[in-house]
Tab-separated table of C-alpha atoms and ligand atoms in Angstrom:
chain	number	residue	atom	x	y	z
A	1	UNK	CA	0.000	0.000	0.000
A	2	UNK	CA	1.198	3.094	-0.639
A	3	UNK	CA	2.116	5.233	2.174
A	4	UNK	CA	0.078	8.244	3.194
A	5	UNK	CA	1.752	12.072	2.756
A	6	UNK	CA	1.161	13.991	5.645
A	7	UNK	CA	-1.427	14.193	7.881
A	8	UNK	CA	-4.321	11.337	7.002
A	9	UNK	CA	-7.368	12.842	5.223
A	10	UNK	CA	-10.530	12.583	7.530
A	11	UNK	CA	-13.525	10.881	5.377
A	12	UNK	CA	-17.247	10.697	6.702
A	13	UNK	CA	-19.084	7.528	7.205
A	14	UNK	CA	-22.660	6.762	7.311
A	15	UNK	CA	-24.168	3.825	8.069
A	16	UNK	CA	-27.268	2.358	6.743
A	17	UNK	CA	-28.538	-0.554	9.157
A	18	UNK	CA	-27.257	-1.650	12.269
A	19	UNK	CA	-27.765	-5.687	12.541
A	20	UNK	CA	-24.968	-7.854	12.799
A	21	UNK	CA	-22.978	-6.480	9.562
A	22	UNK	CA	-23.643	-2.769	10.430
A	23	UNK	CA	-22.579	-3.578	13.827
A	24	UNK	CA	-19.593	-5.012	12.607
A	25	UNK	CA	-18.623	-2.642	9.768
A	26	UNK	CA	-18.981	-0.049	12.298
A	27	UNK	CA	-15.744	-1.483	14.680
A	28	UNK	CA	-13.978	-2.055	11.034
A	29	UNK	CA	-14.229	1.447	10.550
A	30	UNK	CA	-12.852	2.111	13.664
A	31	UNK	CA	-9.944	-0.378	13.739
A	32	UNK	CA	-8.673	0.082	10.316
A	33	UNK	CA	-6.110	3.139	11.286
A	34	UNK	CA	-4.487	0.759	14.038
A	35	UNK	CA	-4.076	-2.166	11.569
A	36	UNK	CA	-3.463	-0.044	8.585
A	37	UNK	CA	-1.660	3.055	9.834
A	38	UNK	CA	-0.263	3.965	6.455
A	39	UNK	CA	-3.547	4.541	4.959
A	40	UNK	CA	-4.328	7.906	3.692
A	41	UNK	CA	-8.131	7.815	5.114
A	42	UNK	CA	-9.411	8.215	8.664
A	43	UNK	CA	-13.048	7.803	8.963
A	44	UNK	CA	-15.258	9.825	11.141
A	45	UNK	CA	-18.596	7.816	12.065
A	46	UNK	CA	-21.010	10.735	11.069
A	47	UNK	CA	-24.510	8.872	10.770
A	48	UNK	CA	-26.055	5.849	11.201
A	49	UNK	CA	-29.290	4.550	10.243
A	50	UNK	CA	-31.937	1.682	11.163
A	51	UNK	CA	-35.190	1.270	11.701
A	52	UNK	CA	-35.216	-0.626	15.001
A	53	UNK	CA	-35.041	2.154	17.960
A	54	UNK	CA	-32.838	-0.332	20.669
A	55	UNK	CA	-30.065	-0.209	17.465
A	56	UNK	CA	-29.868	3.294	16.738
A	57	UNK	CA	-29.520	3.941	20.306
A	58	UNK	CA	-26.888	1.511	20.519
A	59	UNK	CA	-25.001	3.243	17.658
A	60	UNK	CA	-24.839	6.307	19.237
A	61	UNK	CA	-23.860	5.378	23.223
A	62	UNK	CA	-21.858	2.623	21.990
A	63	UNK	CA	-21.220	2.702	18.770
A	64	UNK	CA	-20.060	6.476	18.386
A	65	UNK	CA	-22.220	8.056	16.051
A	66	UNK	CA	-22.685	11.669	15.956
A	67	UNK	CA	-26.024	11.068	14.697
A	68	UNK	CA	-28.791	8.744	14.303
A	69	UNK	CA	-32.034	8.180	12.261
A	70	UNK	CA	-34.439	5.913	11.283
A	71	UNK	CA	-34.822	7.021	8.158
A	72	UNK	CA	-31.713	6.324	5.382
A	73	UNK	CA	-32.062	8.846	3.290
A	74	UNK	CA	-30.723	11.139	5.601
A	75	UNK	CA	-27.946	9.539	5.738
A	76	UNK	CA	-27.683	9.650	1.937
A	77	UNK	CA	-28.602	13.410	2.374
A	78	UNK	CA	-25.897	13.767	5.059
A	79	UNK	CA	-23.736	16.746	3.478
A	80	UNK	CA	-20.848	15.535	6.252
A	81	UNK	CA	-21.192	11.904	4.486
A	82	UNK	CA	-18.926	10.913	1.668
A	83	UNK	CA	-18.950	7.049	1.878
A	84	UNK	CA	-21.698	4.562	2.921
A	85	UNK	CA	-21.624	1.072	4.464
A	86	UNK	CA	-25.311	-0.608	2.868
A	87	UNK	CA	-25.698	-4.029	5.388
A	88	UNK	CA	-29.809	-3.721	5.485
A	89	UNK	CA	-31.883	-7.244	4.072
A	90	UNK	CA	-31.145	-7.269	0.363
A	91	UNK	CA	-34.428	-6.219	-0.736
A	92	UNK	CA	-33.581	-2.958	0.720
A	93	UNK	CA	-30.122	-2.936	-1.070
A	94	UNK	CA	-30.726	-1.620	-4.893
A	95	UNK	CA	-32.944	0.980	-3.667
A	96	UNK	CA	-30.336	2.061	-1.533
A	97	UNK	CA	-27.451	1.496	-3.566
A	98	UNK	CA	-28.619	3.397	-6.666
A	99	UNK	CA	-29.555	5.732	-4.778
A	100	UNK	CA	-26.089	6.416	-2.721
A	101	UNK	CA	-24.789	6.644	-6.179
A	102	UNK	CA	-26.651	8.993	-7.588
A	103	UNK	CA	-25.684	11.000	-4.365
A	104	UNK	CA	-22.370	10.700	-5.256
A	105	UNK	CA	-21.266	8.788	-2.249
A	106	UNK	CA	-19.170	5.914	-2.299
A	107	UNK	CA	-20.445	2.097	-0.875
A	108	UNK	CA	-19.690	-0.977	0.612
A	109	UNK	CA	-22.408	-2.989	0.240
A	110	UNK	CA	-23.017	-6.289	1.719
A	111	UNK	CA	-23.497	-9.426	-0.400
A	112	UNK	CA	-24.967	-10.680	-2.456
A	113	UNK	CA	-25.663	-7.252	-3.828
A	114	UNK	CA	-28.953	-7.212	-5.401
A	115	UNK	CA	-31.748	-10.029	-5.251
A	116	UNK	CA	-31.008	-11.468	-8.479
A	117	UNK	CA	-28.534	-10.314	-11.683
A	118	UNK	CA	-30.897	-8.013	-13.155
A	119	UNK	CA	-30.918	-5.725	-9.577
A	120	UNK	CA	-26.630	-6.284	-9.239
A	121	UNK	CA	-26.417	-5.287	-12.812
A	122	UNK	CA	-28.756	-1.968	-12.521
A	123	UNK	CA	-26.413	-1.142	-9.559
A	124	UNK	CA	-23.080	-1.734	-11.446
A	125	UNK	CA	-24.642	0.704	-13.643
A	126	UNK	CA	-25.671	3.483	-11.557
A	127	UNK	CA	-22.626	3.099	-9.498
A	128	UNK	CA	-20.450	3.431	-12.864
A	129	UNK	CA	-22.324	6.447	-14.565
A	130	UNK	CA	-22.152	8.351	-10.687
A	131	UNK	CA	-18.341	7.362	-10.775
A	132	UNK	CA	-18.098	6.149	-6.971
A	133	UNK	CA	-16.319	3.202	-5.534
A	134	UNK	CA	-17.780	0.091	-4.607
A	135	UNK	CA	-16.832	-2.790	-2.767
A	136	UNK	CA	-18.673	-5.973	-1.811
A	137	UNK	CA	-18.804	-7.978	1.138
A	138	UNK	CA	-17.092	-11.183	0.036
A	139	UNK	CA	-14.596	-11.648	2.420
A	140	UNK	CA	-13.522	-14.993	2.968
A	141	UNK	CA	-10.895	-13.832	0.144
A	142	UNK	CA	-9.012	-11.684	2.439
A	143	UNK	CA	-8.329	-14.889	4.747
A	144	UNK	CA	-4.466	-15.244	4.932
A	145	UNK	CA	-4.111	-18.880	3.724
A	146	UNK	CA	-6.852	-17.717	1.075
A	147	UNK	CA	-4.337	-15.475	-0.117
A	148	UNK	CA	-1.721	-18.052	-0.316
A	149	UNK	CA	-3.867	-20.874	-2.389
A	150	UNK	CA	-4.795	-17.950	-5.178
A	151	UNK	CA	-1.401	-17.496	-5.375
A	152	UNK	CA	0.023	-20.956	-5.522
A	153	UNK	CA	-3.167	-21.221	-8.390
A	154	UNK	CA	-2.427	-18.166	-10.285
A	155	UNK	CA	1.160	-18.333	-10.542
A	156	UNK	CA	1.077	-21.569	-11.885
A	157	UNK	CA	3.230	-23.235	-9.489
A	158	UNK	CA	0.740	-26.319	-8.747
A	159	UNK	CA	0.237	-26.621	-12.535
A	160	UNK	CA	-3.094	-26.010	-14.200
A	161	UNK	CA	-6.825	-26.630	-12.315
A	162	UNK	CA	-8.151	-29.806	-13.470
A	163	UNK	CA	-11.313	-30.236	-11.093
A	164	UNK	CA	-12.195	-28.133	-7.894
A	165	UNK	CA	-14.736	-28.203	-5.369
A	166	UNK	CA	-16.117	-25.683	-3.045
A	167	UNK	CA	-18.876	-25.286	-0.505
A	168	UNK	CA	-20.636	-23.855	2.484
A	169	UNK	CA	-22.090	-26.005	5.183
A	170	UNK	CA	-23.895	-24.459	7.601
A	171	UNK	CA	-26.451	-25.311	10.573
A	172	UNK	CA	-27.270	-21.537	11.422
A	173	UNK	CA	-31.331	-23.188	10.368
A	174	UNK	CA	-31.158	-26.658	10.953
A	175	UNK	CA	-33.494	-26.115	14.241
A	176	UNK	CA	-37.044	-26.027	12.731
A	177	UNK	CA	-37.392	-23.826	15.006
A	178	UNK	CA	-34.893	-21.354	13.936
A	179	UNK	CA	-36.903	-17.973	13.262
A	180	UNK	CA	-38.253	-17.276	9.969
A	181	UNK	CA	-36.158	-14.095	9.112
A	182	UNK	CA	-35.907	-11.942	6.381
A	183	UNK	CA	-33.373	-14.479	4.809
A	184	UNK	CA	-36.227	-17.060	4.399
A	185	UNK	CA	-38.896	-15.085	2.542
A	186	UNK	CA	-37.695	-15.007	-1.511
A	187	UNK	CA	-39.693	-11.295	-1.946
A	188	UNK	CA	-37.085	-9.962	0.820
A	189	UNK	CA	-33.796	-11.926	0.248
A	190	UNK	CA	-34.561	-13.402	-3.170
A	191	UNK	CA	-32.835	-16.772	-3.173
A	192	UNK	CA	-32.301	-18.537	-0.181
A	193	UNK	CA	-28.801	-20.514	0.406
A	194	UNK	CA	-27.875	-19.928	-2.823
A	195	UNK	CA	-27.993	-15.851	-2.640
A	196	UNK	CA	-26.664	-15.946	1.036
A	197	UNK	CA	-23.995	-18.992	1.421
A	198	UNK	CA	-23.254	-20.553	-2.283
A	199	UNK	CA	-22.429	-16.873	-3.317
A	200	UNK	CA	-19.404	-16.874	-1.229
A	201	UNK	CA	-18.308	-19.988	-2.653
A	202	UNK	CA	-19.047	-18.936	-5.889
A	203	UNK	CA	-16.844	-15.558	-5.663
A	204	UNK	CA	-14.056	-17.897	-4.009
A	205	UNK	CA	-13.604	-20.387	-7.095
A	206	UNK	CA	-14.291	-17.558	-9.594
A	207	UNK	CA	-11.435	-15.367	-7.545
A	208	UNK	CA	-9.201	-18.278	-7.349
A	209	UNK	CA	-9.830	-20.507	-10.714
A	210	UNK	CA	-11.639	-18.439	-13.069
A	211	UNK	CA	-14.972	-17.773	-14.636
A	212	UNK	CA	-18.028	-20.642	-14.268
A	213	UNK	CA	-19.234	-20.634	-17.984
A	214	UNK	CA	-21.707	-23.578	-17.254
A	215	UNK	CA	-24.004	-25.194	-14.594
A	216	UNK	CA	-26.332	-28.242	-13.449
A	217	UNK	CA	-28.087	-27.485	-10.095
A	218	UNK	CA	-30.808	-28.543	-8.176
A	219	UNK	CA	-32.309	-27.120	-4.831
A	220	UNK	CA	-34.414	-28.108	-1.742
A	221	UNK	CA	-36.507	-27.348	0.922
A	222	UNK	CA	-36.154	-29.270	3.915
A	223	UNK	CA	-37.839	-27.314	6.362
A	224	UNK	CA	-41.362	-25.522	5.006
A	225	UNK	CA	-42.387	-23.582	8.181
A	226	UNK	CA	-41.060	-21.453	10.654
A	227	UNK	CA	-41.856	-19.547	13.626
A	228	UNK	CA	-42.197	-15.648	12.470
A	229	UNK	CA	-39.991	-12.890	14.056
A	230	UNK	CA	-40.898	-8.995	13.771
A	231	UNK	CA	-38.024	-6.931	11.447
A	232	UNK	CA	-35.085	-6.435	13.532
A	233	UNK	CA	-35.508	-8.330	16.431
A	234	UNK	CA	-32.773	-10.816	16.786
A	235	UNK	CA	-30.631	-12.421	14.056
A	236	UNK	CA	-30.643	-15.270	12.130
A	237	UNK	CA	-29.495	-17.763	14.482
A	238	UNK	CA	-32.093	-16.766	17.157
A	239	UNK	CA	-35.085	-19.971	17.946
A	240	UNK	CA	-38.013	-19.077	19.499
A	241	UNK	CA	-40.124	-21.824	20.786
A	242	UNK	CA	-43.826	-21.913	19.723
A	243	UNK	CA	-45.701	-18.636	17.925
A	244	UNK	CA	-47.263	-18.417	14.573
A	245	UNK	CA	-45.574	-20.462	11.928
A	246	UNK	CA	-44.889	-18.843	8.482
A	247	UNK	CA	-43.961	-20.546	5.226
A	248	UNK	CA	-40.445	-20.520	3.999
A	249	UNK	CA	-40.269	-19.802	-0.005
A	250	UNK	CA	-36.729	-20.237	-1.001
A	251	UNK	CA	-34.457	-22.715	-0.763
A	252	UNK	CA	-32.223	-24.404	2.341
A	253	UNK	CA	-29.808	-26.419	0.239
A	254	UNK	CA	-28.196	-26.243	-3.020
A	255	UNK	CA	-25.717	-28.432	-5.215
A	256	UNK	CA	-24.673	-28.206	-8.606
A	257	UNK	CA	-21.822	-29.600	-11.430
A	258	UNK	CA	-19.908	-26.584	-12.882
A	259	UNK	CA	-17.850	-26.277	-15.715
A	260	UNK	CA	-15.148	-23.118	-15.705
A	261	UNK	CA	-14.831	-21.144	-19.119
A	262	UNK	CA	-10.939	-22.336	-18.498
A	263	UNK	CA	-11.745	-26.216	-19.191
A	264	UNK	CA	-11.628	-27.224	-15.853
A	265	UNK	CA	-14.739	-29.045	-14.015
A	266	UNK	CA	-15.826	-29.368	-10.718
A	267	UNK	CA	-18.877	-29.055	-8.007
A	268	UNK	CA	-20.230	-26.603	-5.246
A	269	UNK	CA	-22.919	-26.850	-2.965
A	270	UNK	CA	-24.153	-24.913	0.187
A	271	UNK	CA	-27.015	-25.625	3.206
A	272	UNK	CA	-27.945	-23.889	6.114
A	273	UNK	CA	-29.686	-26.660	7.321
A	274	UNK	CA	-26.532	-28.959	8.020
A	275	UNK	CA	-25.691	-31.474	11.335
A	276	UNK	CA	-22.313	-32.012	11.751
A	277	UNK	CA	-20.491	-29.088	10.342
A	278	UNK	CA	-21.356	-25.589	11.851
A	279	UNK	CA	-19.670	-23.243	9.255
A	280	UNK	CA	-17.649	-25.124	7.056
A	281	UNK	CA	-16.972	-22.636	3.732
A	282	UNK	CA	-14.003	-24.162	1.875
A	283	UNK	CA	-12.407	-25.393	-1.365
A	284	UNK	CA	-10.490	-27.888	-2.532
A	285	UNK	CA	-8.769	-27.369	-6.115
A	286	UNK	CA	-7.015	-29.813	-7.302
A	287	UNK	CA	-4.167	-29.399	-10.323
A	288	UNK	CA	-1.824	-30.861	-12.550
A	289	UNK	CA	1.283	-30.526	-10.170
A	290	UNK	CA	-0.373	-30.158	-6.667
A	291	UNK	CA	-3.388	-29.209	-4.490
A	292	UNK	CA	-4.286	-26.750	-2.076
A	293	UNK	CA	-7.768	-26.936	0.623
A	294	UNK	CA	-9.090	-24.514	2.897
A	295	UNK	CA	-11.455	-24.817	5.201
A	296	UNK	CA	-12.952	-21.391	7.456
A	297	UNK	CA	-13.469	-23.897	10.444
A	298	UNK	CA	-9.775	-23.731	10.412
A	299	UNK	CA	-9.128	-20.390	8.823
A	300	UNK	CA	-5.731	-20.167	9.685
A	301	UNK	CA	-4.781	-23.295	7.965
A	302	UNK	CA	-3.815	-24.173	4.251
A	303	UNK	CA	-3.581	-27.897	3.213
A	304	UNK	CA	-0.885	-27.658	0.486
A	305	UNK	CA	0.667	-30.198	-1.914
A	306	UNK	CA	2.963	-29.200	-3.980
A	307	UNK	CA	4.531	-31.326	-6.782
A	308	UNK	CA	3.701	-35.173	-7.599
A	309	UNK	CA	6.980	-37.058	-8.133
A	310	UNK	CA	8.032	-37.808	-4.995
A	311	UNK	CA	6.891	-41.331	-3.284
A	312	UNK	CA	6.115	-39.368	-0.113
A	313	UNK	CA	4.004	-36.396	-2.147
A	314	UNK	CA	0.498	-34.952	-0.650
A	315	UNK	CA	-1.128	-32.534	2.162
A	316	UNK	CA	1.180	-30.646	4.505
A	317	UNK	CA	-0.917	-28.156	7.394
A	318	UNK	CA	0.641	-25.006	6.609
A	319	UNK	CA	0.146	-22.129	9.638
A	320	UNK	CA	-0.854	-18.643	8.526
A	321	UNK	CA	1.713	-16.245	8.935
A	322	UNK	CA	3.488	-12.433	8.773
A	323	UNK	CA	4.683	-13.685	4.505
A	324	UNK	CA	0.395	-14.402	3.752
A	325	UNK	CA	-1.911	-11.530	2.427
A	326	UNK	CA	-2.573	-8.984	5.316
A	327	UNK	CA	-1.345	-11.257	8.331
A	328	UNK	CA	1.283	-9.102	9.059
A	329	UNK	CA	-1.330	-6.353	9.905
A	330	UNK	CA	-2.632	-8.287	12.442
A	331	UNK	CA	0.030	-10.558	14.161
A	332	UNK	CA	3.542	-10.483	14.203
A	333	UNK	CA	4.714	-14.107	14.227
A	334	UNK	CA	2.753	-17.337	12.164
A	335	UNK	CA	0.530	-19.462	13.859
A	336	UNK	CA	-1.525	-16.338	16.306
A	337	UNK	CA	-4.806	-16.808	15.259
A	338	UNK	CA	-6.713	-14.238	13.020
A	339	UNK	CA	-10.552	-13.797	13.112
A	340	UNK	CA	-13.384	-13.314	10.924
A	341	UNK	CA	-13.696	-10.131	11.964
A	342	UNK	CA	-10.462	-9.407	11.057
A	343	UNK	CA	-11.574	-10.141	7.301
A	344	UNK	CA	-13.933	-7.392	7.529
A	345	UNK	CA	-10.922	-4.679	8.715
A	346	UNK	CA	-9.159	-6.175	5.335
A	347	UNK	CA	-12.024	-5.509	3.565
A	348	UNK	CA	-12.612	-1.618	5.148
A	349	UNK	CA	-8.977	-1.271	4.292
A	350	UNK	CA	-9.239	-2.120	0.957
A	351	UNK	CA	-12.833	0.257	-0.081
A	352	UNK	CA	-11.144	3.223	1.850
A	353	UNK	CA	-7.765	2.813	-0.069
A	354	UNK	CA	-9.564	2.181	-3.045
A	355	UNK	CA	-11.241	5.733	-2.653
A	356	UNK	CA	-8.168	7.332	-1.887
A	357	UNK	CA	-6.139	6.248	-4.306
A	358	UNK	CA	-9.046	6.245	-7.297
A	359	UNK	CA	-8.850	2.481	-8.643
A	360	UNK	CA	-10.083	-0.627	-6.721
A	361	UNK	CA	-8.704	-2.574	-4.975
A	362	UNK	CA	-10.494	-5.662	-3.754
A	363	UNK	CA	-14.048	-6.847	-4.591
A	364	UNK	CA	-16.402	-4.851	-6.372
A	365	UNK	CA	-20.043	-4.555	-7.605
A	366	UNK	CA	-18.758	-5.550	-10.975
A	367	UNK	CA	-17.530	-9.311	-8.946
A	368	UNK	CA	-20.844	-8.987	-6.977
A	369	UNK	CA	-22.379	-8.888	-10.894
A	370	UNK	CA	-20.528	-11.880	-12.091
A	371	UNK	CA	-21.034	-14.151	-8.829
A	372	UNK	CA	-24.973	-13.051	-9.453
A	373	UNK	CA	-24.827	-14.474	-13.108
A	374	UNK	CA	-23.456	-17.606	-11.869
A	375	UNK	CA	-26.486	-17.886	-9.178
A	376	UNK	CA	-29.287	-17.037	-12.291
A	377	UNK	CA	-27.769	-19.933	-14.161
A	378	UNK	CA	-27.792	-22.026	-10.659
A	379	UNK	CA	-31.430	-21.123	-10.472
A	380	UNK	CA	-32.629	-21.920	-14.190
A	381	UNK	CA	-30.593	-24.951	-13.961
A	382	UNK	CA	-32.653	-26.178	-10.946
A	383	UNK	CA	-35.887	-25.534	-12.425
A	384	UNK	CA	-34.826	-26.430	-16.252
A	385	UNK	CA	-33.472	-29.884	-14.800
A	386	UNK	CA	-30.303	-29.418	-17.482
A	387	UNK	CA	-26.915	-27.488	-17.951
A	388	UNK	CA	-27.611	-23.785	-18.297
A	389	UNK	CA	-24.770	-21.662	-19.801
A	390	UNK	CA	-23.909	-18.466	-17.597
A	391	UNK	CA	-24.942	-15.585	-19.616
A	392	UNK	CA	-22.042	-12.784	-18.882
A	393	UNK	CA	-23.397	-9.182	-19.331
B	401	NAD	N1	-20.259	-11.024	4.380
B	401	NAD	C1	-20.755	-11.835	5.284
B	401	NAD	O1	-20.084	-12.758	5.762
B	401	NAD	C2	-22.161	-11.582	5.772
B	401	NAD	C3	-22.609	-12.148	6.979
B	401	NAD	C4	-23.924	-11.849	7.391
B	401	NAD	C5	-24.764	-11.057	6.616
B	401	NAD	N2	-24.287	-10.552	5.430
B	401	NAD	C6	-25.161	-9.703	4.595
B	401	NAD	O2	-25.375	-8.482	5.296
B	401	NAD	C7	-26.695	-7.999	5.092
B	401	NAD	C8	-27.377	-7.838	6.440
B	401	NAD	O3	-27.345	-9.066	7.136
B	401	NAD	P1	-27.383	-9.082	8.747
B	401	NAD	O4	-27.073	-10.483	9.164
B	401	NAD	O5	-26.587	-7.980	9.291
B	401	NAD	O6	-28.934	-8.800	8.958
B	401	NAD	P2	-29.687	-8.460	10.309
B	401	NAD	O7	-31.049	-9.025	10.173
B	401	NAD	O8	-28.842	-8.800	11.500
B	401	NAD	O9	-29.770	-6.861	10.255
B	401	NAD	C9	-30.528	-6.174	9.301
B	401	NAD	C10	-30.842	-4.798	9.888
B	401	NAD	O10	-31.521	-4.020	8.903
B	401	NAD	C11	-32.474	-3.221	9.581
B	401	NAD	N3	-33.460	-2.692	8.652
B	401	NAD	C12	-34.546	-3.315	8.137
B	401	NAD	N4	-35.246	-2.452	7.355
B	401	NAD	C13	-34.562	-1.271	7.370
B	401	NAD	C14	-34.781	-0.011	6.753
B	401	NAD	N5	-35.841	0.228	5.959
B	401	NAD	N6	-33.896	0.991	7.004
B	401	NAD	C15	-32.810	0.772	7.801
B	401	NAD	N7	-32.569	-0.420	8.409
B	401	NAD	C16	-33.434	-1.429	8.204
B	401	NAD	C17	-33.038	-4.165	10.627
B	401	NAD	O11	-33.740	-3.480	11.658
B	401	NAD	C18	-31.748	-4.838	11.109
B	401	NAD	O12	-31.177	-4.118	12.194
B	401	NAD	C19	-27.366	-9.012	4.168
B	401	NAD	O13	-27.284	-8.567	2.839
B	401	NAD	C20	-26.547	-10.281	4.350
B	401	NAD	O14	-26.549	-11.113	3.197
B	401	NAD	C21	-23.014	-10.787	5.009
């Protein structure tokens, strides 16, 4: 990164909903100096925005927000605002995003962006005519030993992909009665697993491998009904025992064949209905000369083969450390945990150098856009019963 000249330049942040993400890019905003003290940026938490009264209290006793509202278009309107962090239910989020574009702010908006590719697409293009930076909430890329498999992949050094697998197993909903959030109802999340879990996965083997030019999918239901929770009360983990029981419309698990526009094939799948695992996002990618797996339940680990001649050849456990992606930011010797949250100060690093510098860096819309072409294929796949070629802009 480059390193700042002179005094850092203050920048204004508002924030537009205050559940687990807004809570979360909140304390990013405020770390991101300490990790990243050469960064040109220091952001001032000017607004923040929900409509749940016990959370915009919270952001301003605890939180450290000048202001509050429950109403985000003031934040929007905010003339002390130059950058936005979207993390509202992504019904909520191409209303919002167009519309911090066309107020010439900057976002970070949480994925998967839009509901579907049409909604990701109109915000690509709002955000490009408006000329403001965007960057997306994938960040399982910023992950140290993530780092260090795309680079072992795109330098060539384990030889070329020949078949790769990725997924996200989760049991944040396996308890029927887990309550029926936002996330469940298709009109207010749009897909189900698939928009919320698979597109992680999706953005990892894209980041790491290459474009997904073709799919075969299917998806289930496994749980129909489940208790209903008021708007932001809670989070998606919470289970409330008895209550009215409301259908869910969208889908729990999904699992498809993929082929990569680069020739090589492979398979991803995601549930949040899963025993066993808890939060198991990983890849494996396997190539002519070697093989790399990750796996989030141990983040700080990379399984790594590397070459194929030798009797003894396969998996070593190789410890994060200070020589992998940000690490060094965080810990000063290999093998001192990093945390998830520590993905998201990455990813705060990366949007505010991106604005201060005037090219991205790091995820953007425009990867939101082609994870949410992948997902449209996933979905006409599964009701099509048959390979369904990812249309691409
Ligand atoms: N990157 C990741 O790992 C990750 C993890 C979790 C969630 N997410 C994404 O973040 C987003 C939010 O998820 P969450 O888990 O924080 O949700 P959440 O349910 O915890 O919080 C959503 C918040 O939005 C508020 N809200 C609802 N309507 C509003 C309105 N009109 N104006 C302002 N605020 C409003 C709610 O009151 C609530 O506080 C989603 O898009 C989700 O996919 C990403």
């Amino acid at each position: 990164m480059e390193a700042s000249n002179g005094p850092r330049r203050p920048i204004g942040i508002g924030m537009i909903s205050l559940g687990w993400m807004g809570r979360l890019h909140s304390q990013c905003y405020k770390r991101v100096n300490y990790h990243f003290p050469q960064l040109a940026l220091q952001p001032r938490l000017v607004i923040a925005a929900d409509t749940a009264s016990e959370r915009v209290e919270f952001a301003k006793d605890d939180l450290g927000y000048a202001e509050v509202t429950a109403d985000w278009r003031e934040v929007l309107s905010h003339p002390g605002v130059d950058a936005v962090s979207i993390t509202a239910p992504n019904y909520l989020h191409h209303e919002m995003a167009v519309a911090a574009a066309e107020s010439g702010k900057h976002f970070w908006v949480e994925k998967p962006v839009g509901r579907n590719s049409l909604e990701t697409a109109e915000i690509l293009e709002a955000a490009g005519k408006a000329g403001v930076i965007t960057a997306v909430g994938f960040n399982y890329r910023h992950a140290p030993a993530v780092q260090r498999a795309y680079e072992l992949v795109r330098s060539g050094t384990i030889g070329r992909v020949v078949h790769a697998r990725g997924m996200f197993l989760n049991d944040h909903a396996a308890d029927p009665r887990g309550a029926l959030s936002w996330r469940f109802q298709r009109e207010l999340s749009g897909y189900g697993v698939t928009g919320d879990l698979l597109s992680h996965v999706v953005d990892l083997l894209q980041y790491i491998i290459g474009d997904i030019a073709e799919v075969n999918s299917l998806m289930a239901t496994t749980i129909a009904e489940r208790p209903v929770v008021p708007m932001g009360v809670g989070d998606h983990f919470a289970v409330i025992e008895g209550g009215e029981l409301g259908p869910v419309d969208n889908e729990d698990y999904v699992g498809a064949l993929v082929r990569f526009g680069g020739g090589a094939v492979g398979m991803c799948e995601a549930s949040r209905v899963t025993v066993g695992p808890r939060c198991q996002i990983g890849f494996d990618i396997f190539c002519t000369d070697g093989a790399v797996s990750w796996d989030f339940e141990r983040m700080n680990e990379l399984q790594v083969c590397i070459g194929r001649s030798d009797q003894d050849h396969g998996y070593r456990t190789v410890l994060a450390g200070p020589g992998m992606g940000a690490y060094a930011h965080f810990q000063p010797g290999p093998a001192i945990s990093m945390s998830y949250d520590d993905l998201k100060v990455i990813e705060a690093m990366l949007f505010l150098r991106s604005i201060a510098e005037g090219s991205q860096h790091g995820a953007s819309v425009a990867d939101a856009l082609a994870t949410a072409e992948v997902l449209s294929a996933l979905g006409r796949s599964a009701e099509s019963g048959t390979w369904e070629v990812v249309r691409r802009g």
